[in-house]
Tab-separated table of C-alpha atoms in Angstrom:
chain	number	residue	atom	x	y	z
A	15	MET	CA	47.387	183.714	108.714
A	16	GLU	CA	47.289	184.094	104.929
A	17	LYS	CA	43.513	183.401	104.974
A	18	PHE	CA	42.842	186.688	106.755
A	19	LYS	CA	44.175	188.641	103.759
A	20	GLN	CA	41.557	187.043	101.516
A	21	GLN	CA	37.817	187.600	101.329
A	22	GLY	CA	35.920	184.858	103.174
A	23	PHE	CA	32.330	183.838	102.496
A	24	TYR	CA	30.116	181.467	104.462
A	25	CYS	CA	28.513	178.851	102.257
A	26	GLU	CA	26.544	175.643	102.401
A	27	ILE	CA	27.189	172.834	99.979
A	28	ILE	CA	24.736	170.013	99.350
A	29	LYS	CA	25.918	166.945	97.493
A	30	GLU	CA	25.113	163.269	97.131
A	31	GLU	CA	27.875	160.669	97.286
A	32	PRO	CA	28.295	156.934	97.854
A	33	LEU	CA	29.592	156.240	101.375
A	34	SER	CA	31.155	153.254	103.158
A	35	THR	CA	32.261	152.818	106.769
A	36	LEU	CA	35.973	152.656	107.490
A	37	GLU	CA	37.271	149.546	109.204
A	38	PRO	CA	37.376	149.899	113.029
A	39	GLU	CA	41.186	149.771	113.137
A	40	LEU	CA	41.280	152.959	111.020
A	41	THR	CA	39.224	154.955	113.538
A	42	GLU	CA	39.635	156.191	117.089
A	43	GLY	CA	37.809	153.924	119.542
A	44	ASN	CA	35.583	152.087	117.034
A	45	THR	CA	33.713	155.249	116.066
A	46	CYS	CA	31.474	155.677	113.034
A	47	VAL	CA	33.620	157.101	110.242
A	48	LEU	CA	32.559	157.039	106.605
A	49	GLU	CA	34.577	157.454	103.454
A	50	SER	CA	33.195	158.913	100.269
A	51	THR	CA	34.151	156.089	97.945
A	52	SER	CA	33.716	158.289	94.897
A	53	PRO	CA	33.781	161.987	95.798
A	54	PHE	CA	32.341	164.070	92.993
A	55	PHE	CA	31.593	160.874	91.078
A	56	GLY	CA	31.135	161.482	87.381
A	57	TYR	CA	33.797	164.194	87.519
A	58	TYR	CA	37.088	162.801	88.781
A	59	GLN	CA	36.650	159.530	86.877
A	60	ASP	CA	36.659	161.469	83.607
A	61	ALA	CA	39.245	164.092	84.571
A	62	PRO	CA	42.923	163.502	83.767
A	63	MET	CA	44.002	164.350	87.353
A	64	GLY	CA	42.870	160.963	88.734
A	65	ASN	CA	41.411	160.393	92.184
A	66	PRO	CA	41.232	163.141	94.811
A	67	ASP	CA	42.466	162.797	98.400
A	68	PRO	CA	40.082	160.890	100.678
A	69	TYR	CA	36.936	162.627	101.896
A	70	ILE	CA	36.212	161.374	105.418
A	71	TYR	CA	33.003	161.955	107.383
A	72	CYS	CA	33.146	161.465	111.167
A	73	VAL	CA	29.695	161.014	112.689
A	74	LEU	CA	29.295	163.130	115.818
A	75	ASP	CA	27.646	162.165	119.079
A	76	ASN	CA	25.906	165.553	119.244
A	77	GLU	CA	25.656	168.901	117.456
A	78	HIS	CA	28.536	171.387	117.514
A	79	SER	CA	28.202	174.936	116.255
A	80	PHE	CA	29.838	176.053	113.035
A	81	MET	CA	32.075	178.472	114.963
A	82	ASP	CA	33.116	175.806	117.497
A	83	VAL	CA	34.269	173.582	114.623
A	84	ILE	CA	36.162	176.457	112.939
A	85	ARG	CA	37.924	177.375	116.197
A	86	ALA	CA	38.804	173.730	116.915
A	87	THR	CA	40.137	173.333	113.357
A	88	ASP	CA	42.326	176.427	113.684
A	89	ARG	CA	43.785	175.189	117.008
A	90	ILE	CA	44.411	171.715	115.566
A	91	ASN	CA	46.061	173.049	112.409
A	92	ASP	CA	48.320	175.338	114.447
A	93	LYS	CA	49.901	172.149	115.860
A	94	ARG	CA	50.012	170.042	112.678
A	95	HIS	CA	52.759	169.956	110.074
A	96	ASN	CA	50.157	169.224	107.357
A	97	PRO	CA	46.911	171.134	108.022
A	98	VAL	CA	43.588	169.423	107.381
A	99	ASP	CA	40.412	170.907	105.959
A	100	ILE	CA	37.484	170.327	108.324
A	101	ALA	CA	33.859	171.346	107.734
A	102	SER	CA	30.765	170.770	109.835
A	103	GLY	CA	27.574	169.409	108.398
A	104	ARG	CA	24.712	166.966	108.400
A	105	LEU	CA	24.411	163.557	106.792
A	106	PHE	CA	21.136	162.166	105.514
A	107	LEU	CA	21.637	158.414	105.027
A	108	GLN	CA	18.872	155.863	104.635
A	109	ASP	CA	16.509	156.514	107.555
A	110	ARG	CA	18.862	158.659	109.656
A	111	THR	CA	20.054	162.229	109.958
A	112	CYS	CA	23.182	162.937	111.975
A	113	PRO	CA	25.765	165.664	112.517
A	114	VAL	CA	29.144	165.071	110.861
A	115	ILE	CA	32.545	166.607	110.413
A	116	ARG	CA	34.083	166.303	106.962
A	117	VAL	CA	37.876	165.870	106.958
A	118	LYS	CA	39.954	166.210	103.818
A	119	GLN	CA	43.556	166.938	102.877
A	120	ILE	CA	44.869	163.925	104.756
A	121	GLN	CA	47.570	161.907	103.041
A	122	ASN	CA	46.421	158.461	104.217
A	123	PHE	CA	43.908	156.736	106.435
A	124	ASN	CA	46.292	156.321	109.391
A	125	GLN	CA	45.849	160.086	109.932
A	126	VAL	CA	42.116	159.662	110.712
A	127	PRO	CA	42.508	158.552	114.370
A	128	LEU	CA	45.104	161.287	114.951
A	129	VAL	CA	42.712	163.964	113.711
A	130	GLN	CA	39.903	162.405	115.771
A	131	GLN	CA	42.098	162.458	118.896
A	132	ALA	CA	42.845	166.144	118.316
A	133	LEU	CA	39.118	166.879	117.879
A	134	ILE	CA	38.308	164.940	121.074
A	135	HIS	CA	40.883	167.101	122.864
A	136	GLU	CA	38.895	170.119	121.573
A	137	GLY	CA	35.660	168.755	123.097
A	138	ILE	CA	34.119	167.110	120.045
A	139	SER	CA	32.744	163.599	120.633
A	140	PHE	CA	32.033	160.876	118.098
A	141	LYS	CA	29.272	158.343	117.707
A	142	LYS	CA	30.192	154.679	118.109
A	143	ARG	CA	30.000	152.477	115.041
A	144	GLN	CA	26.729	150.533	114.984
A	145	ARG	CA	26.665	148.909	111.565
A	146	THR	CA	28.621	148.452	108.379
A	147	ILE	CA	27.645	150.556	105.385
A	148	ARG	CA	28.837	149.723	101.874
A	149	GLU	CA	28.359	152.034	98.892
A	150	LYS	CA	25.137	153.630	100.168
A	151	MET	CA	24.150	156.978	98.704
A	152	GLY	CA	24.077	159.727	101.310
A	153	VAL	CA	23.154	163.388	101.060
A	154	LEU	CA	25.632	165.723	102.736
A	155	GLN	CA	24.943	169.303	103.734
A	156	LEU	CA	28.231	171.010	104.625
A	157	SER	CA	28.832	174.444	106.139
A	158	LYS	CA	32.171	176.049	105.435
A	159	MET	CA	34.053	179.215	104.676
A	160	LEU	CA	35.301	179.813	101.157
A	161	TYR	CA	38.299	182.094	100.788
A	162	LEU	CA	38.218	183.610	97.338
A	163	LEU	CA	40.935	185.141	95.222
A	164	PRO	CA	40.390	187.073	91.983
A	165	ALA	CA	41.034	184.798	88.997
A	166	GLY	CA	41.859	187.330	86.327
A	167	ALA	CA	38.587	188.241	84.644
A	168	ASP	CA	36.285	190.726	86.313
A	169	GLY	CA	33.890	188.909	88.659
A	170	LEU	CA	35.655	185.536	88.368
A	171	TYR	CA	37.047	184.058	91.597
A	172	MET	CA	38.841	180.903	92.645
A	173	ASP	CA	38.774	179.116	96.022
A	174	ALA	CA	42.133	179.789	97.672
A	175	ASP	CA	42.101	176.385	99.375
């Protein structure tokens, strides 16, 4: 409920990252799930903080509205001890464009099928894995809400998440 005390802004983020498919045993029902093998490459490699948590992209069977994904995420996080950050988007990879859900703030890969099961319970379906992808550059367009907090100086804000 803390988010509702902060100012929220809808935004779209476009970024390019190398992606690889997760092994089938790390997904729910042999679905197509990709990992960003180097999220924000060129940044985290040089930063003293090391590697970020995994950025996972679940390929969807069909489109789901931004609001449907937000509502599903809220219902899922109400039941989880460790909430996850989920954003809807589109993936442009090689010769394909497909809807995706980005999942982050998971501690390890064994959480991926659990999050997928919760999303399936909320009516979101996933595309079956068709091929193996290794270190292919993909363009991601993500839609999400940013919750901003003042960061001291006038006009300077920080993402609360």
